[in-house]
Tab-separated table of C-alpha atoms in Angstrom:
chain	number	residue	atom	x	y	z
A	1	MET	CA	0.000	0.000	0.000
A	2	PRO	CA	1.497	3.387	-0.946
A	3	PRO	CA	2.229	5.762	1.911
A	4	THR	CA	-0.385	8.355	2.786
A	5	PRO	CA	0.612	11.771	1.448
A	6	PRO	CA	1.367	14.365	4.118
A	7	ALA	CA	-1.413	16.724	5.076
A	8	ALA	CA	-1.316	20.191	3.613
A	9	ASP	CA	0.283	22.827	5.813
A	10	PRO	CA	-2.559	24.985	7.231
A	11	ALA	CA	-0.203	27.945	7.644
A	12	ARG	CA	0.694	27.877	3.952
A	13	HIS	CA	-2.946	27.499	2.901
A	14	ASN	CA	-3.938	30.413	5.111
A	15	ALA	CA	-1.124	32.616	3.826
A	16	TRP	CA	-2.359	32.220	0.246
A	17	LEU	CA	-5.748	33.552	1.326
A	18	LEU	CA	-4.147	36.907	2.045
A	19	LEU	CA	-3.563	37.523	-1.662
A	20	PRO	CA	-7.195	37.967	-2.822
A	21	VAL	CA	-8.003	39.917	0.334
A	22	ALA	CA	-5.057	42.286	-0.141
A	23	LEU	CA	-5.884	42.756	-3.829
A	24	ALA	CA	-9.553	43.476	-3.057
A	25	LEU	CA	-8.510	45.937	-0.366
A	26	LEU	CA	-6.277	47.844	-2.782
A	27	VAL	CA	-8.920	47.936	-5.519
A	28	SER	CA	-11.717	49.009	-3.181
A	29	GLY	CA	-9.566	51.714	-1.634
A	30	TRP	CA	-8.597	53.267	-4.968
A	31	GLN	CA	-11.725	55.364	-5.422
A	32	PRO	CA	-14.384	54.365	-2.862
A	33	TYR	CA	-17.748	56.085	-2.873
A	34	ASP	CA	-17.011	57.687	0.495
A	35	ARG	CA	-13.490	57.591	1.908
A	36	ALA	CA	-14.473	57.986	5.576
A	37	THR	CA	-17.055	55.192	5.312
A	38	TRP	CA	-14.505	52.981	3.561
A	39	TRP	CA	-12.115	53.342	6.502
A	40	LEU	CA	-14.858	52.523	8.976
A	41	GLU	CA	-16.059	49.468	7.037
A	42	VAL	CA	-12.634	47.919	6.369
A	43	ALA	CA	-11.244	48.690	9.840
A	44	PRO	CA	-11.926	45.102	11.078
A	45	VAL	CA	-9.862	43.763	8.155
A	46	LEU	CA	-7.003	46.174	8.849
A	47	ILE	CA	-7.019	45.117	12.514
A	48	ALA	CA	-7.412	41.357	12.002
A	49	ALA	CA	-4.939	40.884	9.145
A	50	PRO	CA	-1.762	41.872	11.072
A	51	LEU	CA	-2.916	39.785	14.036
A	52	LEU	CA	-3.428	36.700	11.877
A	53	ILE	CA	-0.116	37.242	10.091
A	54	THR	CA	1.874	37.461	13.329
A	55	THR	CA	0.232	34.365	14.858
A	56	HIS	CA	-0.178	32.120	11.800
A	57	ARG	CA	2.812	29.899	12.612
A	58	ARG	CA	2.309	29.686	16.357
A	59	PHE	CA	-1.466	29.235	16.093
A	60	PRO	CA	-2.420	28.305	12.505
A	61	LEU	CA	-6.142	28.346	11.977
A	62	THR	CA	-7.996	25.455	10.422
A	63	PRO	CA	-8.342	25.913	6.641
A	64	LEU	CA	-12.131	26.066	7.040
A	65	LEU	CA	-11.999	28.951	9.486
A	66	ALA	CA	-9.273	30.805	7.589
A	67	THR	CA	-11.298	30.589	4.386
A	68	LEU	CA	-14.414	31.898	6.103
A	69	ILE	CA	-12.461	34.805	7.594
A	70	ALA	CA	-11.184	35.666	4.103
A	71	VAL	CA	-14.734	35.566	2.701
A	72	HIS	CA	-15.949	37.779	5.544
A	73	ALA	CA	-13.131	40.235	4.800
A	74	LEU	CA	-14.206	40.362	1.146
A	75	ILE	CA	-17.807	41.081	2.192
A	76	LEU	CA	-16.625	44.011	4.318
A	77	ILE	CA	-14.302	45.325	1.613
A	78	TYR	CA	-16.993	45.148	-1.081
A	79	GLY	CA	-19.440	46.974	1.172
A	80	GLY	CA	-16.853	49.600	2.044
A	81	ALA	CA	-16.136	50.394	-1.595
A	82	TYR	CA	-19.750	51.348	-2.371
A	83	THR	CA	-21.263	51.812	1.122
A	84	TYR	CA	-23.737	49.094	2.004
A	85	ALA	CA	-26.844	50.878	0.732
A	86	ARG	CA	-25.304	51.218	-2.764
A	87	VAL	CA	-23.690	47.808	-3.321
A	88	PRO	CA	-24.660	46.557	-6.806
A	89	LEU	CA	-25.173	42.984	-5.598
A	90	GLY	CA	-27.628	44.306	-3.031
A	91	HIS	CA	-29.537	46.275	-5.673
A	92	TRP	CA	-29.813	43.100	-7.742
A	93	LEU	CA	-31.141	41.170	-4.734
A	94	GLN	CA	-33.539	44.007	-3.940
A	95	SER	CA	-34.917	43.839	-7.465
A	96	LEU	CA	-35.045	40.035	-7.416
A	97	TRP	CA	-36.986	39.951	-4.141
A	98	ASP	CA	-38.968	43.123	-4.847
A	99	GLY	CA	-37.662	44.529	-1.576
A	100	SER	CA	-37.924	48.022	-0.141
A	101	ARG	CA	-34.217	48.370	0.721
A	102	ASN	CA	-30.773	47.194	-0.338
A	103	PRO	CA	-30.287	43.992	1.720
A	104	TYR	CA	-26.503	43.706	1.374
A	105	ASP	CA	-25.943	44.819	4.967
A	106	ARG	CA	-27.970	41.789	6.092
A	107	ILE	CA	-25.413	39.564	4.359
A	108	GLY	CA	-22.699	41.383	6.268
A	109	HIS	CA	-24.442	40.863	9.592
A	110	LEU	CA	-25.116	37.196	8.865
A	111	ALA	CA	-21.368	36.839	8.307
A	112	GLN	CA	-20.776	38.822	11.494
A	113	GLY	CA	-22.369	35.947	13.391
A	114	PHE	CA	-21.420	33.063	11.110
A	115	VAL	CA	-17.662	33.606	11.252
A	116	PRO	CA	-17.033	34.872	14.825
A	117	ALA	CA	-18.994	31.931	16.232
A	118	LEU	CA	-16.557	29.555	14.542
A	119	ILE	CA	-13.589	31.670	15.661
A	120	ALA	CA	-14.788	31.400	19.255
A	121	ARG	CA	-15.326	27.665	18.841
A	122	GLU	CA	-11.824	27.106	17.496
A	123	ILE	CA	-10.150	29.102	20.258
A	124	LEU	CA	-12.174	27.501	23.045
A	125	VAL	CA	-11.664	23.942	21.792
A	126	ARG	CA	-7.966	24.349	21.118
A	127	ARG	CA	-7.408	26.020	24.477
A	128	GLY	CA	-8.874	22.980	26.177
A	129	LEU	CA	-12.312	24.147	27.315
A	130	GLN	CA	-14.044	21.228	28.993
A	131	ALA	CA	-17.638	21.614	27.881
A	132	GLY	CA	-20.283	19.512	26.221
A	133	PRO	CA	-21.425	20.320	22.680
A	134	TRP	CA	-24.521	22.209	23.811
A	135	LEU	CA	-22.653	24.416	26.291
A	136	LEU	CA	-19.867	25.022	23.776
A	137	GLY	CA	-22.388	26.033	21.144
A	138	PHE	CA	-24.190	28.339	23.564
A	139	LEU	CA	-20.943	30.076	24.551
A	140	CYS	CA	-19.973	30.580	20.898
A	141	LEU	CA	-23.417	31.995	20.129
A	142	CYS	CA	-23.031	34.409	23.061
A	143	VAL	CA	-19.630	35.545	21.769
A	144	ALA	CA	-21.043	36.186	18.290
A	145	GLU	CA	-23.980	38.170	19.666
A	146	ALA	CA	-21.675	40.146	21.967
A	147	ILE	CA	-19.529	41.126	18.988
A	148	SER	CA	-22.657	42.153	17.102
A	149	ALA	CA	-23.829	44.268	20.048
A	150	TRP	CA	-20.454	45.981	20.350
A	151	TYR	CA	-20.500	46.725	16.635
A	152	GLU	CA	-23.920	48.345	16.957
A	153	LEU	CA	-22.568	50.459	19.810
A	154	LEU	CA	-19.649	51.430	17.594
A	155	GLU	CA	-22.084	52.533	14.885
A	156	TRP	CA	-23.999	54.571	17.459
A	157	GLY	CA	-20.767	56.187	18.649
A	158	ALA	CA	-19.801	57.036	15.065
A	159	ALA	CA	-23.225	58.561	14.477
A	160	VAL	CA	-22.906	60.738	17.579
A	161	ALA	CA	-19.356	61.818	16.717
A	162	LEU	CA	-19.798	62.363	12.982
A	163	GLN	CA	-23.461	63.395	12.934
A	164	GLN	CA	-24.737	63.274	9.322
A	165	GLY	CA	-21.397	61.959	8.098
A	166	ALA	CA	-22.146	58.582	9.665
A	167	ASP	CA	-25.337	57.885	7.695
A	168	ALA	CA	-23.593	55.682	5.130
A	169	PHE	CA	-21.819	53.731	7.896
A	170	LEU	CA	-25.033	53.198	9.836
A	171	GLY	CA	-26.854	52.019	6.710
A	172	THR	CA	-30.265	51.969	8.383
A	173	GLN	CA	-31.992	53.082	5.159
A	174	GLY	CA	-34.874	54.496	7.181
A	175	ASP	CA	-35.565	51.253	9.080
A	176	PRO	CA	-36.295	52.023	12.780
A	177	TRP	CA	-35.608	48.375	13.705
A	178	ASP	CA	-32.321	48.121	11.829
A	179	THR	CA	-30.208	47.556	14.966
A	180	GLN	CA	-32.385	44.717	16.244
A	181	GLU	CA	-32.610	43.113	12.801
A	182	ASP	CA	-28.829	43.308	12.405
A	183	MET	CA	-28.318	41.498	15.707
A	184	ALA	CA	-30.953	38.922	14.752
A	185	CYS	CA	-29.069	38.272	11.506
A	186	ALA	CA	-25.851	37.793	13.464
A	187	GLY	CA	-27.556	35.338	15.781
A	188	LEU	CA	-29.006	33.423	12.845
A	189	GLY	CA	-25.592	33.333	11.168
A	190	ALA	CA	-24.008	31.955	14.333
A	191	LEU	CA	-26.657	29.232	14.654
A	192	LEU	CA	-26.196	28.222	11.017
A	193	SER	CA	-22.429	28.077	11.380
A	194	LEU	CA	-22.477	26.019	14.567
A	195	THR	CA	-25.112	23.649	13.190
A	196	LEU	CA	-23.915	23.113	9.624
A	197	LEU	CA	-20.140	23.196	10.084
A	198	ARG	CA	-19.621	21.553	13.466
A	199	ARG	CA	-18.577	18.121	12.193
A	200	TRP	CA	-16.395	19.543	9.407
A	201	HIS	CA	-14.748	21.866	11.906
A	202	ASP	CA	-14.174	19.017	14.365
A	203	ARG	CA	-12.367	16.952	11.711
A	204	GLN	CA	-10.036	19.824	10.916
A	205	LEU	CA	-9.414	20.539	14.593
A	206	THR	CA	-8.451	16.895	15.063
A	207	ALA	CA	-6.112	17.058	12.056
A	208	ILE	CA	-4.362	20.169	13.360
A	209	LYS	CA	-3.969	18.634	16.807
A	210	ALA	CA	-2.445	15.493	15.262
A	211	THR	CA	-0.012	17.299	12.957
A	212	ALA	CA	0.988	20.161	15.238
A	213	PRO	CA	0.295	19.238	18.846
A	214	SER	CA	2.769	21.785	20.178
A	215	ARG	CA	0.890	24.594	18.465
A	216	ALA	CA	-2.596	23.613	19.531
A	217	GLY	CA	-2.137	24.267	23.200
């Protein structure tokens, strides 16, 4: 029987994901619709990228999680280039669904729950949290909703500080329940992530622990 080929290096896989994100960031920042809004929207990418780069060898993420983080970054970058209320994909969805508003920000808030829930799960599992699947899932859901709540507070703070200049960042589009609906989308995204990807994530966590036990702890 031929020997089993070695598993792909997660750190190398994750490093390649930086290329499309960096390219999208450069393109979106060339001539965004509103420069101040662009900075506000892509700020999470500019904060997370250096952190992931400096820790990718000591704590390489599973390929699944790294890919989802890259996709989330692209969602933020795309929204920042146009502002969420003007994203062409959102206008197409609005026309398709005969909606009253551009729904692209809902995609962003779904991702805001979908991805952080898996980030929390990976950190907690790899740091040795002793918890059953239900408690682990509940804690990850709480983390995702807490991040969503803090982001809504950040939007409120920007609105107070910038006054009318924060309208594009808020992206409420006249909806008085926008904050609650955004947090509901984040919660739904977290539930979907934890339900649909749990087994896939567990397999990759096991693989990382087997190939790099010194890094997992």
